[in-house]
Short mmCIF file of C-alpha atoms in Angstrom, two decimals:
data_model
loop_
_atom_site.label_atom_id
_atom_site.label_comp_id
_atom_site.label_asym_id
_atom_site.label_seq_id
_atom_site.Cartn_x
_atom_site.Cartn_y
_atom_site.Cartn_z
CA MET I 1 -75.97 -5.25 71.29
CA SER I 2 -77.06 -2.03 72.73
CA THR I 3 -75.03 0.77 73.99
CA GLU I 4 -75.57 -0.08 77.23
CA ASN I 5 -74.68 -3.32 77.22
CA ASN I 6 -71.32 -2.61 75.29
CA ASP I 7 -71.06 0.04 78.62
CA LYS I 8 -71.30 -2.91 81.02
CA LEU I 9 -68.88 -5.07 79.02
CA ILE I 10 -66.21 -2.36 78.65
CA LYS I 11 -66.15 -1.74 82.45
CA ASP I 12 -65.91 -5.74 82.80
CA LEU I 13 -62.83 -5.60 80.58
CA LEU I 14 -61.25 -2.80 82.23
CA ALA I 15 -61.55 -4.28 85.58
CA ARG I 16 -59.91 -7.64 84.22
CA VAL I 17 -57.15 -5.94 82.29
CA GLU I 18 -56.14 -4.06 85.30
CA ALA I 19 -56.40 -7.31 87.37
CA LEU I 20 -53.82 -8.99 84.59
CA GLU I 21 -51.45 -5.93 84.46
CA GLU I 22 -51.17 -6.25 88.37
CA GLN I 23 -50.34 -10.06 88.16
CA MET I 24 -48.21 -9.86 85.31
CA PRO I 25 -44.31 -10.56 86.17
CA GLU I 26 -42.23 -7.65 85.63
CA ASP I 27 -39.01 -7.73 83.34
CA ARG I 28 -36.85 -8.70 86.15
CA LEU I 29 -34.50 -11.64 87.18
CA ALA I 30 -33.98 -12.42 90.58
CA LEU I 31 -30.88 -14.73 91.57
CA GLY I 32 -30.20 -16.19 94.73
CA VAL I 33 -26.47 -17.08 95.39
CA MET I 34 -26.06 -19.54 98.35
CA SER I 35 -23.37 -22.18 97.41
CA GLY I 36 -20.07 -19.75 98.08
CA ASP I 37 -18.63 -21.55 94.86
CA LEU I 38 -16.40 -19.77 92.80
CA ASP I 39 -18.26 -21.33 89.56
CA LYS I 40 -21.64 -21.01 90.76
CA THR I 41 -21.06 -17.54 91.62
CA ILE I 42 -19.14 -16.49 88.38
CA ALA I 43 -22.08 -17.98 86.47
CA ALA I 44 -24.68 -15.81 88.59
CA PHE I 45 -22.76 -12.69 87.67
CA ILE I 46 -22.14 -13.13 84.10
CA ILE I 47 -26.15 -14.18 83.67
CA ALA I 48 -27.00 -11.17 85.79
CA LEU I 49 -24.94 -8.64 83.50
CA GLY I 50 -26.01 -10.67 80.51
CA ALA I 51 -29.73 -9.88 81.55
CA ALA I 52 -28.94 -6.40 82.88
CA ALA I 53 -27.48 -5.80 78.90
CA TYR I 54 -30.85 -6.67 77.81
CA ASP I 55 -32.35 -4.06 79.76
CA MET I 56 -33.94 -6.40 82.85
CA GLU I 57 -33.86 -5.57 86.25
CA VAL I 58 -31.61 -7.76 88.34
CA ASP I 59 -31.69 -8.73 91.77
CA ILE I 60 -29.15 -10.74 93.63
CA PHE I 61 -29.88 -12.52 97.19
CA PHE I 62 -26.57 -13.73 99.06
CA THR I 63 -27.17 -16.29 101.86
CA PHE I 64 -25.56 -18.73 103.68
CA TRP I 65 -22.13 -20.04 102.16
CA GLY I 66 -22.74 -17.10 99.22
CA LEU I 67 -21.95 -14.32 101.86
CA SER I 68 -18.12 -15.19 101.50
CA ALA I 69 -18.01 -13.69 98.12
CA LEU I 70 -18.76 -10.40 99.60
CA ARG I 71 -16.47 -10.62 102.09
CA ASP I 72 -13.40 -7.80 102.11
CA PRO I 73 -10.12 -9.13 102.99
CA LYS I 74 -8.84 -5.83 103.91
CA LYS I 75 -11.39 -5.21 106.21
CA ARG I 76 -11.94 -6.29 109.90
CA ALA I 77 -14.89 -6.47 112.43
CA LYS I 78 -15.10 -6.91 115.97
CA LYS I 79 -16.74 -10.72 116.55
CA ASP I 80 -17.50 -12.86 119.41
CA MET I 81 -15.79 -16.40 119.35
CA LEU I 82 -18.38 -18.26 117.23
CA GLY I 83 -18.13 -15.70 114.39
CA LYS I 84 -14.13 -15.88 115.01
CA MET I 85 -14.45 -19.36 114.20
CA PHE I 86 -16.75 -19.07 111.01
CA GLY I 87 -14.53 -16.15 109.95
CA ILE I 88 -11.60 -18.50 109.98
CA MET I 89 -13.32 -21.32 108.13
CA LEU I 90 -15.25 -19.56 105.70
CA PRO I 91 -13.23 -18.22 102.47
CA ASN I 92 -12.43 -14.82 103.00
CA GLY I 93 -13.47 -12.85 100.16
CA ALA I 94 -14.49 -13.75 96.03
CA ALA I 95 -10.48 -14.71 95.46
CA LYS I 96 -10.65 -17.21 97.89
CA LEU I 97 -13.91 -19.13 96.65
CA PRO I 98 -13.75 -22.77 95.77
CA LEU I 99 -15.16 -24.64 92.93
CA SER I 100 -17.99 -26.65 93.02
CA LYS I 101 -16.12 -29.39 91.21
CA MET I 102 -12.24 -30.26 90.79
CA GLN I 103 -11.37 -28.28 93.83
CA MET I 104 -8.04 -30.17 93.95
CA MET I 105 -6.81 -28.89 97.21
CA GLY I 106 -6.76 -25.30 95.46
CA MET I 107 -5.09 -26.11 92.18
CA GLY I 108 -8.63 -26.31 90.13
CA PRO I 109 -9.58 -22.52 91.19
CA LYS I 110 -6.01 -21.26 90.11
CA MET I 111 -6.29 -23.17 87.04
CA ILE I 112 -9.81 -21.94 86.21
CA LYS I 113 -8.50 -18.23 86.92
CA MET I 114 -5.20 -18.96 84.87
CA ILE I 115 -7.11 -19.92 81.61
CA MET I 116 -10.26 -17.03 82.17
CA LYS I 117 -7.34 -14.24 82.04
CA LYS I 118 -5.88 -16.33 79.05
CA HIS I 119 -9.28 -15.89 77.45
CA GLY I 120 -9.42 -12.40 78.26
CA ALA I 121 -12.75 -13.19 80.71
CA LYS I 122 -13.00 -11.02 83.47
CA SER I 123 -12.12 -12.33 86.85
CA ILE I 124 -15.10 -12.24 89.51
CA GLU I 125 -13.80 -9.09 91.13
CA GLU I 126 -14.19 -7.54 88.04
CA LEU I 127 -17.56 -9.05 87.35
CA ILE I 128 -18.50 -7.76 90.86
CA GLU I 129 -17.26 -4.39 90.13
CA ASP I 130 -19.63 -4.37 86.71
CA ALA I 131 -22.49 -5.43 88.65
CA GLY I 132 -22.34 -2.23 90.58
CA LYS I 133 -21.91 -0.04 87.49
CA TYR I 134 -24.79 -1.80 85.77
CA GLY I 135 -27.17 -1.17 88.71
CA ILE I 136 -27.69 -4.74 89.43
CA ARG I 137 -28.79 -4.66 93.28
CA ILE I 138 -27.12 -6.80 95.71
CA HIS I 139 -29.39 -8.01 98.76
CA VAL I 140 -27.60 -9.36 101.82
CA CYS I 141 -29.80 -12.07 103.94
CA THR I 142 -29.26 -10.85 107.21
CA MET I 143 -30.31 -14.11 108.92
CA ALA I 144 -27.07 -15.58 107.44
CA MET I 145 -25.16 -12.95 108.42
CA ASP I 146 -26.47 -13.21 112.12
CA LEU I 147 -25.80 -17.24 112.24
CA MET I 148 -22.39 -16.62 110.51
CA GLY I 149 -21.36 -14.01 112.53
CA ILE I 150 -20.63 -11.77 109.60
CA LYS I 151 -20.48 -7.90 110.12
CA LYS I 152 -21.65 -5.03 107.57
CA GLU I 153 -18.10 -3.52 108.36
CA GLU I 154 -16.36 -6.43 106.64
CA LEU I 155 -18.30 -6.63 103.45
CA ILE I 156 -17.02 -4.98 100.01
CA ASP I 157 -18.02 -1.61 99.08
CA TYR I 158 -20.91 -1.93 96.98
CA PRO I 159 -23.59 0.82 95.72
CA ASN I 160 -26.59 0.48 97.71
CA MET I 161 -25.95 -3.14 98.97
CA GLN I 162 -29.06 -3.91 100.65
CA PHE I 163 -29.53 -5.65 104.07
CA VAL I 164 -32.89 -7.48 103.92
CA GLY I 165 -34.82 -10.47 105.33
CA VAL I 166 -36.53 -13.54 103.90
CA GLY I 167 -39.71 -11.23 103.58
CA THR I 168 -38.06 -8.64 101.37
CA PHE I 169 -36.44 -11.43 99.22
CA VAL I 170 -40.01 -12.98 98.89
CA ASP I 171 -41.59 -9.67 97.83
CA ILE I 172 -38.53 -9.35 95.22
CA PHE I 173 -38.62 -12.79 93.30
CA SER I 174 -42.63 -12.62 93.74
CA LYS I 175 -42.53 -10.04 91.20
CA ALA I 176 -39.74 -11.42 89.09
CA LYS I 177 -40.12 -13.00 85.63
CA GLN I 178 -37.38 -15.65 86.58
CA CYS I 179 -35.81 -16.57 89.85
CA TRP I 180 -33.16 -19.12 90.32
CA PHE I 181 -30.55 -20.21 92.92
CA LEU I 182 -26.95 -21.02 92.19
CA MET V 1 -67.24 4.01 64.63
CA SER V 2 -70.57 2.32 65.04
CA THR V 3 -71.91 0.44 67.54
CA GLU V 4 -71.75 -3.09 65.46
CA ASN V 5 -68.22 -2.41 65.06
CA ASN V 6 -67.61 -1.79 68.66
CA ASP V 7 -69.56 -4.88 69.46
CA LYS V 8 -66.89 -7.13 67.07
CA LEU V 9 -64.18 -5.06 68.90
CA ILE V 10 -65.42 -6.00 72.60
CA LYS V 11 -66.14 -9.79 71.39
CA ASP V 12 -62.45 -9.75 69.95
CA LEU V 13 -61.19 -8.47 73.46
CA LEU V 14 -63.16 -10.56 75.50
CA ALA V 15 -61.86 -13.44 73.68
CA ARG V 16 -58.11 -12.21 74.40
CA VAL V 17 -58.56 -11.12 77.91
CA GLU V 18 -59.78 -14.86 78.61
CA ALA V 19 -56.85 -16.40 76.94
CA LEU V 20 -54.68 -14.04 78.88
CA GLU V 21 -56.29 -15.01 82.39
CA GLU V 22 -55.78 -18.79 81.16
CA GLN V 23 -51.94 -17.89 80.58
CA MET V 24 -51.28 -16.14 83.48
CA PRO V 25 -48.76 -17.68 86.01
CA GLU V 26 -50.94 -18.23 89.40
CA ASP V 27 -49.56 -16.82 92.67
CA ARG V 28 -47.91 -19.90 93.19
CA LEU V 29 -44.25 -21.08 94.58
CA ALA V 30 -42.85 -24.76 93.79
CA LEU V 31 -39.88 -25.88 94.89
CA GLY V 32 -37.91 -29.01 93.89
CA VAL V 33 -35.99 -30.32 97.00
CA MET V 34 -33.18 -32.84 95.52
CA SER V 35 -30.01 -32.34 97.31
CA GLY V 36 -30.75 -33.71 100.63
CA ASP V 37 -28.57 -31.17 102.02
CA LEU V 38 -29.11 -29.55 105.91
CA ASP V 39 -28.65 -26.30 104.52
CA LYS V 40 -30.47 -26.12 101.08
CA THR V 41 -33.50 -27.86 102.83
CA ILE V 42 -33.68 -25.33 105.70
CA ALA V 43 -33.44 -22.92 102.84
CA ALA V 44 -36.18 -24.53 100.82
CA PHE V 45 -38.77 -24.31 104.08
CA ILE V 46 -37.67 -20.86 104.93
CA ILE V 47 -38.60 -19.32 101.89
CA ALA V 48 -41.70 -21.62 101.46
CA LEU V 49 -43.02 -20.30 104.94
CA GLY V 50 -42.22 -16.66 103.59
CA ALA V 51 -43.95 -16.91 100.72
CA ALA V 52 -46.88 -18.57 102.73
CA ALA V 53 -46.94 -15.61 104.86
CA TYR V 54 -47.24 -13.50 101.86
CA ASP V 55 -50.39 -15.51 100.89
CA MET V 56 -48.73 -17.36 97.94
CA GLU V 57 -49.77 -21.01 97.51
CA VAL V 58 -46.51 -23.62 97.96
CA ASP V 59 -45.97 -26.82 96.46
CA ILE V 60 -42.81 -28.74 97.55
CA PHE V 61 -41.44 -31.55 95.49
CA PHE V 62 -38.92 -34.04 96.76
CA THR V 63 -36.99 -36.34 94.89
CA PHE V 64 -33.91 -38.14 95.21
CA TRP V 65 -31.61 -37.61 97.78
CA GLY V 66 -34.22 -34.88 98.88
CA LEU V 67 -36.20 -37.59 100.33
CA SER V 68 -34.13 -38.45 103.25
CA ALA V 69 -35.55 -35.09 104.98
CA LEU V 70 -39.14 -36.97 105.26
CA ARG V 71 -37.81 -40.02 106.48
CA ASP V 72 -39.28 -40.47 110.33
CA PRO V 73 -36.23 -42.50 112.31
CA LYS V 74 -38.99 -44.11 114.48
CA LYS V 75 -40.44 -45.63 111.56
CA ARG V 76 -39.73 -48.99 109.99
CA ALA V 77 -40.62 -50.52 106.59
CA LYS V 78 -40.30 -53.85 104.98
CA LYS V 79 -37.76 -53.91 102.18
CA ASP V 80 -35.87 -55.79 99.73
CA MET V 81 -31.82 -56.30 99.97
CA LEU V 82 -31.05 -53.25 97.76
CA GLY V 83 -33.70 -51.04 99.59
CA LYS V 84 -32.27 -52.09 102.67
CA MET V 85 -28.68 -50.86 101.47
CA PHE V 86 -30.15 -47.61 100.57
CA GLY V 87 -31.82 -47.22 103.81
CA ILE V 88 -28.70 -47.71 105.52
CA MET V 89 -26.59 -45.19 103.29
CA LEU V 90 -29.23 -42.57 102.96
CA PRO V 91 -29.62 -40.39 106.14
CA ASN V 92 -32.50 -41.64 108.44
CA GLY V 93 -34.58 -38.22 108.71
CA ALA V 94 -34.12 -34.47 108.79
CA ALA V 95 -31.75 -34.48 112.06
CA LYS V 96 -29.47 -36.33 110.23
CA LEU V 97 -28.96 -34.59 106.56
CA PRO V 98 -25.18 -33.46 106.17
CA LEU V 99 -24.53 -29.70 104.94
CA SER V 100 -23.46 -28.96 101.45
CA LYS V 101 -20.22 -27.39 102.58
CA MET V 102 -18.18 -27.79 105.73
CA GLN V 103 -19.69 -31.18 106.73
CA MET V 104 -16.27 -32.11 108.79
CA MET V 105 -17.26 -35.37 109.56
CA GLY V 106 -20.50 -34.15 111.42
CA MET V 107 -19.17 -31.04 113.07
CA GLY V 108 -20.47 -28.70 110.80
CA PRO V 109 -23.88 -29.74 111.07
CA LYS V 110 -23.55 -29.80 114.78
CA MET V 111 -22.32 -26.51 114.79
CA ILE V 112 -24.81 -24.77 112.51
CA LYS V 113 -27.51 -26.35 114.87
CA MET V 114 -26.06 -25.27 117.85
CA ILE V 115 -25.73 -21.40 116.27
CA MET V 116 -29.47 -21.59 115.15
CA LYS V 117 -30.49 -22.36 118.59
CA LYS V 118 -28.47 -19.73 120.25
CA HIS V 119 -30.19 -17.27 117.71
CA GLY V 120 -33.72 -18.48 118.42
CA ALA V 121 -34.13 -19.71 114.83
CA LYS V 122 -36.23 -22.62 114.24
CA SER V 123 -34.93 -26.30 113.89
CA ILE V 124 -35.61 -28.12 110.46
CA GLU V 125 -38.00 -30.19 112.44
CA GLU V 126 -40.06 -27.45 113.65
CA LEU V 127 -39.80 -25.53 110.22
CA ILE V 128 -41.34 -28.73 108.52
CA GLU V 129 -44.10 -28.92 111.24
CA ASP V 130 -44.79 -25.11 110.59
CA ALA V 131 -44.98 -25.83 106.86
CA GLY V 132 -47.84 -28.33 107.66
CA LYS V 133 -49.63 -25.93 109.71
CA TYR V 134 -49.56 -23.30 107.04
CA GLY V 135 -51.02 -25.24 104.15
CA ILE V 136 -47.67 -25.81 102.43
CA ARG V 137 -48.26 -28.74 100.00
CA ILE V 138 -45.50 -31.79 99.94
CA HIS V 139 -45.22 -34.12 96.95
CA VAL V 140 -43.30 -36.83 96.84
CA CYS V 141 -41.75 -38.43 93.67
CA THR V 142 -42.49 -41.95 93.37
CA MET V 143 -40.19 -42.92 90.82
CA ALA V 144 -37.17 -41.80 93.54
CA MET V 145 -39.17 -43.70 96.38
CA ASP V 146 -38.77 -46.71 93.92
CA LEU V 147 -35.45 -46.26 92.82
CA MET V 148 -34.16 -46.02 96.35
CA GLY V 149 -36.56 -48.45 97.96
CA ILE V 150 -38.00 -46.08 100.20
CA LYS V 151 -41.57 -46.65 101.57
CA LYS V 152 -44.42 -44.74 102.80
CA GLU V 153 -44.70 -46.40 105.94
CA GLU V 154 -41.58 -44.85 106.86
CA LEU V 155 -42.19 -41.37 106.24
CA ILE V 156 -43.06 -38.50 108.44
CA ASP V 157 -46.74 -37.80 109.30
CA TYR V 158 -47.45 -34.85 106.90
CA PRO V 159 -50.78 -33.13 106.73
CA ASN V 160 -51.93 -34.27 102.87
CA MET V 161 -48.52 -35.66 101.99
CA GLN V 162 -48.84 -36.71 98.15
CA PHE V 163 -47.36 -39.26 96.18
CA VAL V 164 -46.84 -38.24 92.63
CA GLY V 165 -45.15 -38.61 89.22
CA VAL V 166 -43.16 -36.41 86.83
CA GLY V 167 -46.33 -35.42 85.00
CA THR V 168 -47.69 -34.24 88.11
CA PHE V 169 -44.69 -32.19 88.73
CA VAL V 170 -44.64 -30.66 85.69
CA ASP V 171 -48.33 -29.80 86.13
CA ILE V 172 -47.73 -28.08 89.14
CA PHE V 173 -44.53 -26.13 88.17
CA SER V 174 -45.92 -25.00 84.50
CA LYS V 175 -48.56 -22.87 86.64
CA ALA V 176 -46.57 -21.48 89.25
CA LYS V 177 -45.17 -18.09 89.00
CA GLN V 178 -41.74 -19.43 90.20
CA CYS V 179 -40.15 -22.90 90.53
CA TRP V 180 -36.58 -23.77 91.63
CA PHE V 181 -34.54 -26.50 92.80
CA LEU V 182 -32.40 -26.45 96.10
CA MET X 1 -71.83 6.66 78.15
CA SER X 2 -71.70 7.73 74.54
CA THR X 3 -70.38 5.64 71.48
CA GLU X 4 -67.53 7.80 71.13
CA ASN X 5 -66.60 7.63 74.74
CA ASN X 6 -66.75 3.85 74.03
CA ASP X 7 -64.22 4.06 71.09
CA LYS X 8 -61.56 5.74 72.83
CA LEU X 9 -62.22 3.17 76.10
CA ILE X 10 -62.03 0.20 73.46
CA LYS X 11 -59.04 1.75 71.92
CA ASP X 12 -57.34 2.17 75.22
CA LEU X 13 -58.07 -1.45 76.01
CA LEU X 14 -56.55 -2.90 72.97
CA ALA X 15 -53.46 -1.49 73.25
CA ARG X 16 -53.06 -2.65 76.90
CA VAL X 17 -54.36 -6.17 76.00
CA GLU X 18 -51.23 -6.22 73.05
CA ALA X 19 -48.77 -5.03 75.58
CA LEU X 20 -50.17 -8.04 77.95
CA GLU X 21 -49.84 -10.46 75.20
CA GLU X 22 -46.47 -9.13 74.38
CA GLN X 23 -45.22 -9.37 78.23
CA MET X 24 -47.04 -12.75 78.96
CA PRO X 25 -44.26 -15.84 79.27
CA GLU X 26 -44.40 -18.39 76.66
CA ASP X 27 -45.31 -22.03 77.56
CA ARG X 28 -41.57 -22.87 77.65
CA LEU X 29 -39.20 -24.24 80.18
CA ALA X 30 -35.43 -23.42 79.88
CA LEU X 31 -33.18 -25.60 81.93
CA GLY X 32 -29.72 -24.69 82.64
CA VAL X 33 -27.41 -27.85 83.18
CA MET X 34 -24.32 -26.97 84.96
CA SER X 35 -23.40 -29.36 87.60
CA GLY X 36 -22.31 -32.33 85.55
CA ASP X 37 -23.51 -34.78 88.27
CA LEU X 38 -25.19 -37.89 86.74
CA ASP X 39 -28.37 -37.45 89.36
CA LYS X 40 -29.01 -33.68 88.31
CA THR X 41 -28.54 -34.22 84.61
CA ILE X 42 -30.94 -37.27 84.76
CA ALA X 43 -33.37 -34.84 86.30
CA ALA X 44 -32.90 -32.55 84.08
CA PHE X 45 -33.85 -34.81 80.93
CA ILE X 46 -36.59 -36.49 83.06
CA ILE X 47 -38.25 -32.63 83.76
CA ALA X 48 -37.69 -32.12 80.12
CA LEU X 49 -39.19 -34.84 78.53
CA GLY X 50 -42.06 -34.33 81.15
CA ALA X 51 -42.84 -31.01 79.92
CA ALA X 52 -42.16 -31.91 76.11
CA ALA X 53 -45.00 -34.30 76.86
CA TYR X 54 -47.28 -31.67 78.27
CA ASP X 55 -46.68 -29.50 74.85
CA MET X 56 -44.23 -27.23 76.30
CA GLU X 57 -41.13 -26.16 74.36
CA VAL X 58 -37.98 -27.11 76.11
CA ASP X 59 -34.53 -25.52 75.93
CA ILE X 60 -31.65 -27.11 77.83
CA PHE X 61 -28.13 -25.21 78.17
CA PHE X 62 -25.18 -26.77 79.02
CA THR X 63 -22.69 -25.08 80.54
CA PHE X 64 -19.42 -25.60 82.91
CA TRP X 65 -19.37 -28.96 84.00
CA GLY X 66 -22.51 -30.00 82.43
CA LEU X 67 -20.71 -29.96 79.10
CA SER X 68 -19.12 -33.70 80.46
CA ALA X 69 -22.51 -35.20 79.26
CA LEU X 70 -22.33 -34.23 75.85
CA ARG X 71 -19.04 -35.47 75.17
CA ASP X 72 -18.87 -38.69 72.91
CA PRO X 73 -15.82 -41.23 74.14
CA LYS X 74 -15.71 -42.39 70.41
CA LYS X 75 -14.85 -39.13 69.03
CA ARG X 76 -11.69 -37.11 69.42
CA ALA X 77 -10.39 -33.68 68.81
CA LYS X 78 -7.19 -31.64 68.10
CA LYS X 79 -6.60 -29.77 71.32
CA ASP X 80 -3.58 -27.66 72.88
CA MET X 81 -1.81 -28.45 76.10
CA LEU X 82 -4.50 -27.08 78.63
CA GLY X 83 -7.45 -28.60 76.52
CA LYS X 84 -5.65 -31.87 76.75
CA MET X 85 -5.25 -31.61 80.57
CA PHE X 86 -8.91 -30.60 80.80
CA GLY X 87 -9.84 -33.45 78.51
CA ILE X 88 -8.33 -36.03 80.43
CA MET X 89 -9.93 -34.76 83.92
CA LEU X 90 -13.55 -34.11 82.65
CA PRO X 91 -15.80 -37.19 82.50
CA ASN X 92 -15.66 -38.16 78.78
CA GLY X 93 -19.31 -38.56 78.01
CA ALA X 94 -22.75 -39.00 80.10
CA ALA X 95 -21.96 -42.70 80.78
CA LYS X 96 -18.95 -41.59 83.10
CA LEU X 97 -20.56 -38.70 85.04
CA PRO X 98 -20.15 -38.71 88.72
CA LEU X 99 -23.08 -38.18 91.45
CA SER X 100 -23.76 -35.31 93.62
CA LYS X 101 -23.74 -37.69 96.41
CA MET X 102 -22.65 -41.19 97.70
CA GLN X 103 -20.08 -41.10 94.76
CA MET X 104 -18.12 -43.78 96.72
CA MET X 105 -15.17 -43.75 94.37
CA GLY X 106 -17.39 -44.73 91.52
CA MET X 107 -19.63 -47.44 93.07
CA GLY X 108 -22.19 -45.17 93.43
CA PRO X 109 -23.05 -44.28 89.93
CA LYS X 110 -22.65 -47.89 89.25
CA MET X 111 -25.34 -48.97 91.90
CA ILE X 112 -27.68 -45.97 90.71
CA LYS X 113 -27.59 -47.38 86.90
CA MET X 114 -27.99 -50.98 88.23
CA ILE X 115 -31.34 -50.22 90.23
CA MET X 116 -32.55 -47.67 87.17
CA LYS X 117 -32.37 -50.85 84.96
CA LYS X 118 -33.88 -53.10 87.46
CA HIS X 119 -36.93 -50.97 87.19
CA GLY X 120 -36.98 -50.38 83.57
CA ALA X 121 -36.04 -46.77 84.23
CA LYS X 122 -34.27 -45.29 80.73
CA SER X 123 -30.37 -44.90 81.07
CA ILE X 124 -28.87 -41.52 80.64
CA GLU X 125 -27.89 -42.07 76.93
CA GLU X 126 -31.73 -43.24 75.85
CA LEU X 127 -33.18 -40.03 77.57
CA ILE X 128 -30.75 -38.00 75.60
CA GLU X 129 -31.89 -39.81 72.36
CA ASP X 130 -35.46 -39.36 73.38
CA ALA X 131 -35.24 -35.53 74.21
CA GLY X 132 -33.69 -35.25 70.50
CA LYS X 133 -36.90 -37.07 69.43
CA TYR X 134 -39.12 -34.85 71.32
CA GLY X 135 -37.63 -31.71 69.83
CA ILE X 136 -35.82 -30.66 73.05
CA ARG X 137 -33.41 -28.10 71.91
CA ILE X 138 -30.00 -28.36 73.42
CA HIS X 139 -27.79 -25.14 73.58
CA VAL X 140 -24.13 -25.24 74.52
CA CYS X 141 -22.43 -22.51 76.14
CA THR X 142 -19.33 -21.49 73.83
CA MET X 143 -17.42 -19.54 76.45
CA ALA X 144 -17.51 -22.46 78.54
CA MET X 145 -16.41 -24.69 75.51
CA ASP X 146 -13.24 -22.12 74.92
CA LEU X 147 -12.63 -22.12 78.83
CA MET X 148 -12.47 -25.98 79.01
CA GLY X 149 -10.90 -26.67 75.37
CA ILE X 150 -13.70 -28.74 74.47
CA LYS X 151 -14.21 -28.78 70.57
CA LYS X 152 -17.72 -29.24 68.48
CA GLU X 153 -16.07 -32.19 66.99
CA GLU X 154 -16.22 -34.23 70.27
CA LEU X 155 -19.71 -33.78 71.14
CA ILE X 156 -22.27 -36.16 70.68
CA ASP X 157 -24.60 -36.46 67.41
CA TYR X 158 -27.95 -34.32 68.36
CA PRO X 159 -30.31 -32.90 66.24
CA ASN X 160 -30.01 -29.18 65.90
CA MET X 161 -27.39 -28.85 68.76
CA GLN X 162 -26.91 -24.89 69.00
CA PHE X 163 -23.56 -23.23 69.96
CA VAL X 164 -24.57 -20.08 71.62
CA GLY X 165 -23.37 -17.16 74.08
CA VAL X 166 -24.57 -15.66 77.21
CA GLY X 167 -27.03 -13.16 75.29
CA THR X 168 -28.61 -16.26 73.59
CA PHE X 169 -29.42 -17.98 76.70
CA VAL X 170 -30.49 -14.77 78.40
CA ASP X 171 -33.19 -14.14 75.49
CA ILE X 172 -34.53 -17.66 75.76
CA PHE X 173 -34.97 -17.84 79.47
CA SER X 174 -36.54 -14.37 79.61
CA LYS X 175 -39.44 -15.17 77.39
CA ALA X 176 -39.68 -19.02 79.24
CA LYS X 177 -42.72 -19.56 81.99
CA GLN X 178 -39.94 -21.45 84.16
CA CYS X 179 -36.22 -21.44 84.17
CA TRP X 180 -34.00 -23.56 86.81
CA PHE X 181 -30.42 -24.81 87.22
CA LEU X 182 -29.58 -28.03 87.90
#
């Protein structure tokens, strides 16, 4: 082959490598927390923290029932009628989340928490605090907030909590290496 | 280095870039809808439409309880005894789907729908219609249809609805950038 | 361009292609089984086997309620008080798993199994056995074992069952092309 031919081939390779670099999923984990179950929310934070320890960037998107985990029982917000109804029906904060199984009228979550404490496992409140320290980003679905009448003022203090729409979430997960819903 | 040496290196690079291009996940989202819950099915369509708006290709795979969302209450199909039993027990169409939480004997879904309407959010029927317009592909699991005695004739009209086995689904999600179950 | 210039460009391309090869997700599927529901666990194994048939490597991670599917009702283990309580409350083996929907006090799972048998579909026990034959790797979350007092001695015989922490799971799914929770 001639040098000119090589010039062409190299130019073509460069363009293709650039395209590949553009398409390559980033070293990021995107989690969607939707269930509002204690066990699933704990799992989300344990995995998020595990991934952060492996230097992955982690984004957690909270929507629907998942929002309950972010409510701060010590805070209040002005709400309309429907918002008040939801406010009463939805668990008021991470400490009040139900289990996805063996709820047993509140006995299940108490039992799980007792066992976790006995084994020196961190509580959900501590896991959330750790997540903030490790730079795990929390994104709150504004559509779900609107629907359930949940206000920013009643949410926990968390570093750089973002309030986003579906478009932003699509943007986040489409670049992530992994994304899943819990 | 000599030109011949460069020729060899370029040939090697070409082969490796081709292999990378082959392996690179495509700009596609694959969703599995299995729960048959109103909230999770709505979430699937909102995310699907969000991804489609970002020019991602979207495939949704419906299986198990998820099939209920695709039933058309105005259509009927001939069924055997077991099929009839399932037909009665399973929700007959998207409008009848239960919530994953706060079902409250049917009050929950009514409340959610009322609130969604109040906020100008689209109903699940409208979301499904939009999905068809945006070229989102719906694949129905034939094994689940067989097990639950659900027939093609009783499903909604949807452009290019596909009836597929697990193999096709594996093929679809293995190429997708993201895949998740709701 | 000169040959020296090409030398430099080729060297740069080589480095970038190597980086891409390093980052490229492997042809692997990672599943997390957390629910302990019969339908979701069956779905996990059907998809795992489908992916294995397409030559994907498959890792399944069992945690929380998911562990019940791996208990062998014929085996026993020494347990403390709490472990015994959990042992009684949790389903003792795959045959005892509940459905995520239409449990109907045990009628639902019986009906599903009857229908699956009628259609010649494999039972969950057979699916697990097949998974072992096809080299699908099962990883058991040691943290969940600790919390629920579940011991290795009471789990089914499965080729090369691994007992792992969250770190290993993060390592597994971060390399996988797809990962999802059921």
